[in-house]
PDB file of C-alpha atoms and ligand atoms in Angstrom:
ATOM      1  CA  MET A   1     111.646 104.282  59.791  1.00 77.00           C
ATOM      2  CA  PRO A   2     114.587 106.625  59.206  1.00 81.00           C
ATOM      3  CA  LEU A   3     117.903 104.759  59.087  1.00 86.00           C
ATOM      4  CA  PHE A   4     119.464 106.757  61.916  1.00 85.00           C
ATOM      5  CA  ARG A   5     116.601 105.830  64.211  1.00 86.00           C
ATOM      6  CA  TYR A   6     116.909 102.178  63.295  1.00 85.00           C
ATOM      7  CA  LEU A   7     120.642 102.212  64.006  1.00 88.00           C
ATOM      8  CA  LYS A   8     120.260 104.132  67.239  1.00 88.00           C
ATOM      9  CA  ARG A   9     117.657 101.668  68.507  1.00 87.00           C
ATOM     10  CA  LYS A  10     119.925  98.775  67.610  1.00 86.00           C
ATOM     11  CA  TRP A  11     122.807 100.406  69.442  1.00 88.00           C
ATOM     12  CA  LEU A  12     120.695 101.230  72.505  1.00 87.00           C
ATOM     13  CA  LEU A  13     119.446  97.668  72.768  1.00 86.00           C
ATOM     14  CA  LYS A  14     122.975  96.289  72.787  1.00 87.00           C
ATOM     15  CA  LYS A  15     123.973  98.145  75.921  1.00 87.00           C
ATOM     16  CA  PRO A  16     123.365  96.284  79.171  1.00 87.00           C
ATOM     17  CA  LEU A  17     121.004  98.000  81.603  1.00 89.00           C
ATOM     18  CA  PRO A  18     122.774  99.744  84.521  1.00 90.00           C
ATOM     19  CA  ASP A  19     122.481  97.740  87.770  1.00 92.00           C
ATOM     20  CA  GLU A  20     120.710 100.667  89.372  1.00 94.00           C
ATOM     21  CA  TRP A  21     117.968 100.491  86.729  1.00 94.00           C
ATOM     22  CA  GLU A  22     117.581  96.746  87.230  1.00 94.00           C
ATOM     23  CA  ASP A  23     117.161  97.418  90.916  1.00 95.00           C
ATOM     24  CA  ILE A  24     114.437 100.046  90.422  1.00 95.00           C
ATOM     25  CA  ILE A  25     112.546  97.833  87.973  1.00 95.00           C
ATOM     26  CA  HIS A  26     112.756  94.900  90.359  1.00 93.00           C
ATOM     27  CA  LYS A  27     111.272  96.940  93.208  1.00 92.00           C
ATOM     28  CA  LYS A  28     108.945  99.409  91.516  1.00 92.00           C
ATOM     29  CA  VAL A  29     107.624  97.497  88.532  1.00 93.00           C
ATOM     30  CA  PRO A  30     106.328  94.272  90.104  1.00 91.00           C
ATOM     31  CA  VAL A  31     104.351  93.363  86.982  1.00 92.00           C
ATOM     32  CA  ILE A  32     107.654  92.281  85.419  1.00 94.00           C
ATOM     33  CA  HIS A  33     107.816  89.303  87.778  1.00 94.00           C
ATOM     34  CA  ARG A  34     104.596  87.977  86.303  1.00 94.00           C
ATOM     35  CA  LEU A  35     105.977  87.946  82.764  1.00 95.00           C
ATOM     36  CA  PRO A  36     107.661  84.983  81.081  1.00 95.00           C
ATOM     37  CA  GLY A  37     111.440  85.469  80.754  1.00 93.00           C
ATOM     38  CA  HIS A  38     111.557  86.654  77.134  1.00 94.00           C
ATOM     39  CA  LEU A  39     108.877  89.270  77.813  1.00 96.00           C
ATOM     40  CA  GLN A  40     110.765  90.528  80.870  1.00 96.00           C
ATOM     41  CA  GLU A  41     113.700  91.313  78.596  1.00 94.00           C
ATOM     42  CA  ARG A  42     111.454  92.843  75.991  1.00 94.00           C
ATOM     43  CA  LEU A  43     109.766  95.098  78.527  1.00 96.00           C
ATOM     44  CA  LYS A  44     113.151  96.546  79.474  1.00 96.00           C
ATOM     45  CA  GLN A  45     114.089  97.018  75.819  1.00 94.00           C
ATOM     46  CA  ARG A  46     110.869  98.840  75.053  1.00 95.00           C
ATOM     47  CA  ALA A  47     111.388 101.083  78.084  1.00 96.00           C
ATOM     48  CA  VAL A  48     114.931 101.976  76.993  1.00 95.00           C
ATOM     49  CA  ILE A  49     113.672 103.105  73.581  1.00 95.00           C
ATOM     50  CA  LEU A  50     110.744 105.086  75.039  1.00 96.00           C
ATOM     51  CA  ILE A  51     113.097 106.892  77.411  1.00 96.00           C
ATOM     52  CA  ASP A  52     115.384 107.779  74.545  1.00 95.00           C
ATOM     53  CA  GLU A  53     112.732 108.869  72.053  1.00 94.00           C
ATOM     54  CA  LYS A  54     110.078 110.584  74.189  1.00 96.00           C
ATOM     55  CA  HIS A  55     110.325 113.820  76.060  1.00 96.00           C
ATOM     56  CA  PHE A  56     109.562 113.473  79.777  1.00 97.00           C
ATOM     57  CA  GLU A  57     108.922 116.658  81.677  1.00 95.00           C
ATOM     58  CA  GLY A  58     108.108 117.506  85.270  1.00 95.00           C
ATOM     59  CA  CYS A  59     105.367 120.168  85.564  1.00 93.00           C
ATOM     60  CA  GLY A  60     103.742 122.133  88.364  1.00 90.00           C
ATOM     61  CA  GLY A  61     106.960 122.163  90.368  1.00 92.00           C
ATOM     62  CA  LEU A  62     107.627 118.430  90.120  1.00 94.00           C
ATOM     63  CA  GLU A  63     111.298 117.554  89.888  1.00 94.00           C
ATOM     64  CA  LEU A  64     111.212 114.541  87.640  1.00 95.00           C
ATOM     65  CA  THR A  65     113.769 111.898  88.631  1.00 96.00           C
ATOM     66  CA  GLY A  66     115.306 109.149  86.528  1.00 95.00           C
ATOM     67  CA  GLU A  67     113.433 106.653  88.666  1.00 95.00           C
ATOM     68  CA  MET A  68     110.056 108.227  87.844  1.00 96.00           C
ATOM     69  CA  ILE A  69     110.852 108.211  84.129  1.00 97.00           C
ATOM     70  CA  LEU A  70     111.922 104.583  84.274  1.00 97.00           C
ATOM     71  CA  VAL A  71     108.780 103.511  86.134  1.00 96.00           C
ATOM     72  CA  ILE A  72     106.488 105.308  83.665  1.00 97.00           C
ATOM     73  CA  ALA A  73     108.367 103.950  80.640  1.00 97.00           C
ATOM     74  CA  CYS A  74     108.236 100.377  81.989  1.00 97.00           C
ATOM     75  CA  TYR A  75     104.488 100.419  82.597  1.00 96.00           C
ATOM     76  CA  ALA A  76     103.850 102.058  79.234  1.00 97.00           C
ATOM     77  CA  SER A  77     105.885  99.227  77.698  1.00 97.00           C
ATOM     78  CA  VAL A  78     103.552  96.527  79.023  1.00 97.00           C
ATOM     79  CA  LEU A  79     100.936  97.542  76.432  1.00 97.00           C
ATOM     80  CA  ILE A  80     103.394  97.365  73.559  1.00 97.00           C
ATOM     81  CA  LEU A  81     105.182  94.130  74.448  1.00 96.00           C
ATOM     82  CA  GLU A  82     103.910  92.424  71.312  1.00 92.00           C
ATOM     83  CA  GLU A  83     102.629  95.342  69.296  1.00 78.00           C
ATOM     84  CA  PRO A  84     105.343  97.951  69.119  1.00 66.00           C
ATOM     85  CA  ALA A  85     103.002 100.449  67.363  1.00 69.00           C
ATOM     86  CA  ASP A  86     106.301 102.040  66.555  1.00 85.00           C
ATOM     87  CA  TYR A  87     106.727 102.868  70.221  1.00 92.00           C
ATOM     88  CA  TYR A  88     103.616 105.047  70.465  1.00 93.00           C
ATOM     89  CA  GLY A  89     104.485 106.818  67.237  1.00 88.00           C
ATOM     90  CA  GLY A  90     103.110 110.360  67.273  1.00 89.00           C
ATOM     91  CA  LEU A  91     103.535 110.679  71.017  1.00 93.00           C
ATOM     92  CA  GLN A  92     106.106 113.307  71.823  1.00 94.00           C
ATOM     93  CA  SER A  93     105.839 114.320  75.462  1.00 95.00           C
ATOM     94  CA  ILE A  94     104.894 112.808  78.772  1.00 95.00           C
ATOM     95  CA  LEU A  95     104.161 115.620  81.210  1.00 94.00           C
ATOM     96  CA  VAL A  96     104.145 114.671  84.871  1.00 95.00           C
ATOM     97  CA  TYR A  97     102.509 116.737  87.614  1.00 93.00           C
ATOM     98  CA  PRO A  98     103.071 116.139  91.332  1.00 91.00           C
ATOM     99  CA  GLU A  99      99.376 115.464  91.933  1.00 83.00           C
ATOM    100  CA  ASP A 100      95.992 116.179  90.406  1.00 74.00           C
ATOM    101  CA  TYR A 101      96.203 119.252  88.267  1.00 69.00           C
ATOM    102  CA  LEU A 102      93.607 121.737  87.164  1.00 68.00           C
ATOM    103  CA  ALA A 103      92.656 121.519  83.544  1.00 69.00           C
ATOM    104  CA  PRO A 104      90.458 124.061  81.787  1.00 66.00           C
ATOM    105  CA  PHE A 105      87.218 122.719  80.361  1.00 68.00           C
ATOM    106  CA  HIS A 106      84.678 124.159  77.997  1.00 70.00           C
ATOM    107  CA  GLU A 107      81.504 122.325  77.223  1.00 72.00           C
ATOM    108  CA  GLU A 108      78.558 123.361  75.104  1.00 73.00           C
ATOM    109  CA  TYR A 109      75.147 121.885  75.678  1.00 69.00           C
ATOM    110  CA  GLU A 110      71.908 122.017  73.730  1.00 72.00           C
ATOM    111  CA  GLY A 111      70.205 125.393  73.779  1.00 70.00           C
ATOM    112  CA  GLY A 112      73.492 127.294  73.673  1.00 69.00           C
ATOM    113  CA  ILE A 113      74.368 126.672  77.318  1.00 70.00           C
ATOM    114  CA  VAL A 114      78.118 126.814  77.867  1.00 70.00           C
ATOM    115  CA  SER A 115      79.889 125.508  80.917  1.00 68.00           C
ATOM    116  CA  GLU A 116      83.443 126.636  81.548  1.00 70.00           C
ATOM    117  CA  GLY A 117      85.939 126.444  84.339  1.00 68.00           C
ATOM    118  CA  TYR A 118      88.657 124.248  85.776  1.00 67.00           C
ATOM    119  CA  GLU A 119      88.415 120.678  86.883  1.00 69.00           C
ATOM    120  CA  SER A 120      90.779 118.409  88.752  1.00 71.00           C
ATOM    121  CA  ARG A 121      92.297 115.592  86.720  1.00 73.00           C
ATOM    122  CA  SER A 122      94.729 112.800  87.455  1.00 73.00           C
ATOM    123  CA  GLY A 123      95.728 112.116  83.898  1.00 72.00           C
ATOM    124  CA  GLU A 124      94.754 112.735  80.353  1.00 71.00           C
ATOM    125  CA  TYR A 125      95.695 112.009  76.805  1.00 71.00           C
ATOM    126  CA  TRP A 126      95.933 114.943  74.483  1.00 69.00           C
ATOM    127  CA  GLY A 127      95.505 113.930  70.889  1.00 68.00           C
ATOM    128  CA  ALA A 128      98.246 116.361  69.948  1.00 63.00           C
ATOM    129  CA  GLY A 129     100.997 114.012  71.058  1.00 87.00           C
ATOM    130  CA  ASN A 130     101.033 114.592  74.793  1.00 91.00           C
ATOM    131  CA  ILE A 131     100.140 112.478  77.768  1.00 93.00           C
ATOM    132  CA  VAL A 132      99.666 114.157  81.140  1.00 91.00           C
ATOM    133  CA  LEU A 133     100.017 112.147  84.348  1.00 93.00           C
ATOM    134  CA  SER A 134      99.832 112.813  88.072  1.00 93.00           C
ATOM    135  CA  TRP A 135     102.725 111.199  89.924  1.00 94.00           C
ATOM    136  CA  LYS A 136     100.702 110.944  93.128  1.00 92.00           C
ATOM    137  CA  ASP A 137      98.071 108.882  91.338  1.00 90.00           C
ATOM    138  CA  ILE A 138     100.674 106.692  89.689  1.00 92.00           C
ATOM    139  CA  GLN A 139     102.148 105.942  93.101  1.00 90.00           C
ATOM    140  CA  ARG A 140      98.752 105.241  94.625  1.00 87.00           C
ATOM    141  CA  ASP A 141      98.139 102.604  91.940  1.00 84.00           C
ATOM    142  CA  LEU A 142     101.588 101.069  92.317  1.00 82.00           C
ATOM    143  CA  TYR A 143     101.163 100.474  96.024  1.00 75.00           C
ATOM    144  CA  SER A 144      97.700  98.987  95.772  1.00 70.00           C
ATOM    145  CA  VAL A 145      97.965  96.522  92.914  1.00 63.00           C
ATOM    146  CA  SER A 146      94.780  94.664  93.770  1.00 69.00           C
ATOM    147  CA  THR A 147      92.518  97.613  92.895  1.00 77.00           C
ATOM    148  CA  GLY A 148      92.842  96.949  89.190  1.00 84.00           C
ATOM    149  CA  ASN A 149      93.629 100.629  88.587  1.00 89.00           C
ATOM    150  CA  ASN A 150      96.654 101.878  86.727  1.00 93.00           C
ATOM    151  CA  LEU A 151      96.756 105.413  85.408  1.00 93.00           C
ATOM    152  CA  ILE A 152      99.663 104.687  83.071  1.00 95.00           C
ATOM    153  CA  TYR A 153      97.879 101.807  81.310  1.00 96.00           C
ATOM    154  CA  HIS A 154      94.796 103.995  81.185  1.00 94.00           C
ATOM    155  CA  GLU A 155      96.295 107.000  79.430  1.00 94.00           C
ATOM    156  CA  PHE A 156      98.569 105.073  77.076  1.00 95.00           C
ATOM    157  CA  SER A 157      95.705 102.821  76.026  1.00 95.00           C
ATOM    158  CA  HIS A 158      93.735 105.933  75.008  1.00 93.00           C
ATOM    159  CA  LEU A 159      96.558 106.707  72.644  1.00 93.00           C
ATOM    160  CA  LEU A 160      96.458 103.239  71.055  1.00 93.00           C
ATOM    161  CA  ASP A 161      92.662 103.369  70.838  1.00 94.00           C
ATOM    162  CA  ASP A 162      92.894 106.700  69.077  1.00 91.00           C
ATOM    163  CA  ARG A 163      95.590 105.556  66.733  1.00 90.00           C
ATOM    164  CA  TYR A 164      93.736 102.452  65.589  1.00 92.00           C
ATOM    165  CA  GLY A 165      90.254 103.975  65.761  1.00 93.00           C
ATOM    166  CA  LEU A 166      89.073 101.085  67.933  1.00 96.00           C
ATOM    167  CA  THR A 167      86.218 102.517  69.959  1.00 97.00           C
ATOM    168  CA  ALA A 168      85.421 105.043  67.239  1.00 96.00           C
ATOM    169  CA  GLY A 169      83.370 102.137  65.885  1.00 97.00           C
ATOM    170  CA  ILE A 170      81.023 102.157  68.893  1.00 97.00           C
ATOM    171  CA  SER A 171      78.341 104.745  69.649  1.00 97.00           C
ATOM    172  CA  ALA A 172      77.861 106.305  73.100  1.00 96.00           C
ATOM    173  CA  GLU A 173      74.829 104.009  73.578  1.00 96.00           C
ATOM    174  CA  GLY A 174      76.864 100.958  72.666  1.00 97.00           C
ATOM    175  CA  THR A 175      75.762 100.373  69.089  1.00 97.00           C
ATOM    176  CA  ALA A 176      78.456  98.775  66.953  1.00 97.00           C
ATOM    177  CA  LEU A 177      78.973 101.006  63.922  1.00 97.00           C
ATOM    178  CA  ARG A 178      81.157  98.437  62.144  1.00 97.00           C
ATOM    179  CA  ASP A 179      80.472  94.776  61.591  1.00 95.00           C
ATOM    180  CA  ASP A 180      83.877  93.298  62.385  1.00 97.00           C
ATOM    181  CA  GLU A 181      84.026  90.791  65.223  1.00 97.00           C
ATOM    182  CA  TRP A 182      86.197  92.983  67.471  1.00 97.00           C
ATOM    183  CA  THR A 183      83.810  95.928  67.401  1.00 98.00           C
ATOM    184  CA  GLN A 184      80.721  93.721  67.799  1.00 98.00           C
ATOM    185  CA  ILE A 185      82.048  91.944  70.872  1.00 98.00           C
ATOM    186  CA  VAL A 186      83.477  95.013  72.605  1.00 98.00           C
ATOM    187  CA  ALA A 187      80.246  96.950  71.936  1.00 98.00           C
ATOM    188  CA  LYS A 188      78.245  94.108  73.481  1.00 98.00           C
ATOM    189  CA  ALA A 189      80.464  94.107  76.589  1.00 97.00           C
ATOM    190  CA  TYR A 190      80.098  97.887  76.807  1.00 97.00           C
ATOM    191  CA  ARG A 191      76.287  97.637  76.621  1.00 97.00           C
ATOM    192  CA  ARG A 192      76.331  95.080  79.394  1.00 96.00           C
ATOM    193  CA  HIS A 193      78.558  97.379  81.451  1.00 97.00           C
ATOM    194  CA  LEU A 194      76.134 100.286  80.870  1.00 97.00           C
ATOM    195  CA  ARG A 195      73.250  98.089  82.065  1.00 96.00           C
ATOM    196  CA  ASP A 196      75.137  96.809  85.109  1.00 95.00           C
ATOM    197  CA  THR A 197      76.230 100.251  86.264  1.00 95.00           C
ATOM    198  CA  ALA A 198      72.762 101.729  85.667  1.00 95.00           C
ATOM    199  CA  THR A 199      71.153  99.027  87.789  1.00 95.00           C
ATOM    200  CA  GLY A 200      73.842  99.063  90.453  1.00 93.00           C
ATOM    201  CA  ARG A 201      74.980  95.542  89.644  1.00 93.00           C
ATOM    202  CA  TYR A 202      78.589  94.429  90.091  1.00 90.00           C
ATOM    203  CA  SER A 203      80.920  94.960  87.181  1.00 89.00           C
ATOM    204  CA  VAL A 204      84.563  93.912  87.097  1.00 91.00           C
ATOM    205  CA  VAL A 205      85.249  97.117  85.131  1.00 93.00           C
ATOM    206  CA  SER A 206      84.959 100.322  87.167  1.00 92.00           C
ATOM    207  CA  ALA A 207      81.856 102.493  86.835  1.00 93.00           C
ATOM    208  CA  TYR A 208      83.931 105.173  85.115  1.00 93.00           C
ATOM    209  CA  GLY A 209      83.914 102.903  82.079  1.00 95.00           C
ATOM    210  CA  ALA A 210      80.258 103.811  81.554  1.00 95.00           C
ATOM    211  CA  THR A 211      81.330 107.355  80.573  1.00 94.00           C
ATOM    212  CA  SER A 212      82.011 106.446  76.945  1.00 96.00           C
ATOM    213  CA  PRO A 213      83.280 103.547  74.800  1.00 97.00           C
ATOM    214  CA  ALA A 214      86.797 105.079  74.928  1.00 96.00           C
ATOM    215  CA  GLU A 215      86.813 105.183  78.732  1.00 96.00           C
ATOM    216  CA  PHE A 216      85.415 101.653  78.793  1.00 97.00           C
ATOM    217  CA  PHE A 217      88.293 100.445  76.646  1.00 98.00           C
ATOM    218  CA  SER A 218      90.867 102.151  78.871  1.00 96.00           C
ATOM    219  CA  VAL A 219      89.517 100.971  82.228  1.00 96.00           C
ATOM    220  CA  ALA A 220      89.034  97.497  80.746  1.00 97.00           C
ATOM    221  CA  THR A 221      92.704  97.576  79.704  1.00 97.00           C
ATOM    222  CA  GLU A 222      93.687  98.318  83.301  1.00 96.00           C
ATOM    223  CA  VAL A 223      91.705  95.310  84.552  1.00 96.00           C
ATOM    224  CA  PHE A 224      92.924  93.152  81.654  1.00 97.00           C
ATOM    225  CA  ILE A 225      96.478  93.428  82.971  1.00 95.00           C
ATOM    226  CA  GLU A 226      95.909  93.872  86.700  1.00 93.00           C
ATOM    227  CA  LYS A 227      93.086  91.386  87.277  1.00 94.00           C
ATOM    228  CA  PRO A 228      93.027  89.241  84.156  1.00 96.00           C
ATOM    229  CA  SER A 229      91.296  86.179  85.618  1.00 95.00           C
ATOM    230  CA  GLY A 230      88.433  88.315  86.920  1.00 94.00           C
ATOM    231  CA  LEU A 231      87.934  89.922  83.523  1.00 96.00           C
ATOM    232  CA  LYS A 232      88.180  86.613  81.687  1.00 97.00           C
ATOM    233  CA  ARG A 233      85.600  85.018  83.977  1.00 96.00           C
ATOM    234  CA  TYR A 234      83.207  87.945  83.926  1.00 95.00           C
ATOM    235  CA  MET A 235      83.557  89.128  80.333  1.00 96.00           C
ATOM    236  CA  PRO A 236      85.308  86.357  78.366  1.00 97.00           C
ATOM    237  CA  GLY A 237      84.502  87.936  75.003  1.00 98.00           C
ATOM    238  CA  LEU A 238      85.996  91.254  75.975  1.00 98.00           C
ATOM    239  CA  TYR A 239      89.034  89.493  77.442  1.00 98.00           C
ATOM    240  CA  SER A 240      89.748  87.670  74.210  1.00 98.00           C
ATOM    241  CA  MET A 241      89.306  90.817  72.108  1.00 98.00           C
ATOM    242  CA  LEU A 242      91.758  92.740  74.309  1.00 98.00           C
ATOM    243  CA  SER A 243      94.077  89.771  74.160  1.00 97.00           C
ATOM    244  CA  ALA A 244      93.839  89.781  70.363  1.00 97.00           C
ATOM    245  CA  PHE A 245      94.550  93.495  70.182  1.00 97.00           C
ATOM    246  CA  TYR A 246      97.513  93.615  72.572  1.00 97.00           C
ATOM    247  CA  ARG A 247      98.653  90.118  71.519  1.00 96.00           C
ATOM    248  CA  ILE A 248      99.259  89.178  75.145  1.00 96.00           C
ATOM    249  CA  ASP A 249      97.478  86.754  77.480  1.00 97.00           C
ATOM    250  CA  PRO A 250      97.931  88.035  81.056  1.00 97.00           C
ATOM    251  CA  VAL A 251      95.966  85.083  82.500  1.00 97.00           C
ATOM    252  CA  SER A 252      98.839  82.827  81.483  1.00 96.00           C
ATOM    253  CA  TRP A 253     101.385  85.000  83.304  1.00 94.00           C
ATOM    254  CA  ARG A 254     102.417  84.046  86.825  1.00 84.00           C
TER     255      ARG A 254
HETATM  256 ZN1   ZN B 301      90.323 108.181  80.279  1.00 52.15          ZN
END
């Protein structure tokens, strides 16, 4: 890490948080109340650094407020409480749209068939260092905590997955392509999820997780933090692998 960055982080972390920020976090980031005391402090510290080092931008006419930036940074910090991953190193910008935005898509199928057009999206992770989020969807998740959905956890977990090549070790059909324990167990949980969704059986992870191993990892991350006991009961192996990766144990939180 460059020396100036190290010193700046140290300096930033010494400054007390403005009362106004404390107030917003208290009201808009309820997950903080579940954390043990030392992690509550750490969450705020991580958020302060993310706000300083990442570029947040309102798009599609959205006027991005300090409150929005703080809320996004706090939730993004939950995933890096114990694993700083150098504060999502490589990530440069967080682009926020007022609601679902239209993204161009281009898909090629067998036989040279090409499908092109625009599709509505609520969030996405662009490998090139950008995360795109819809503020409307973020808000929807914040006001209905029991759904187990959280767009911010979802998109930021894609970034971590990509960085560490986690689900790159699992095929679309759920075959583990590596023989380490993590990959084996997550692949097994993914196969079970594929079976359950195909047969219409209940799964604690949303059906969207059947799209690909990467989507499975991201929706499972949402549930891991929002409904940890459900995930632990239903897929204990997956729960412990997520716990090992993020180095947190949300079941033990309040
Ligand atoms: Zn996704």
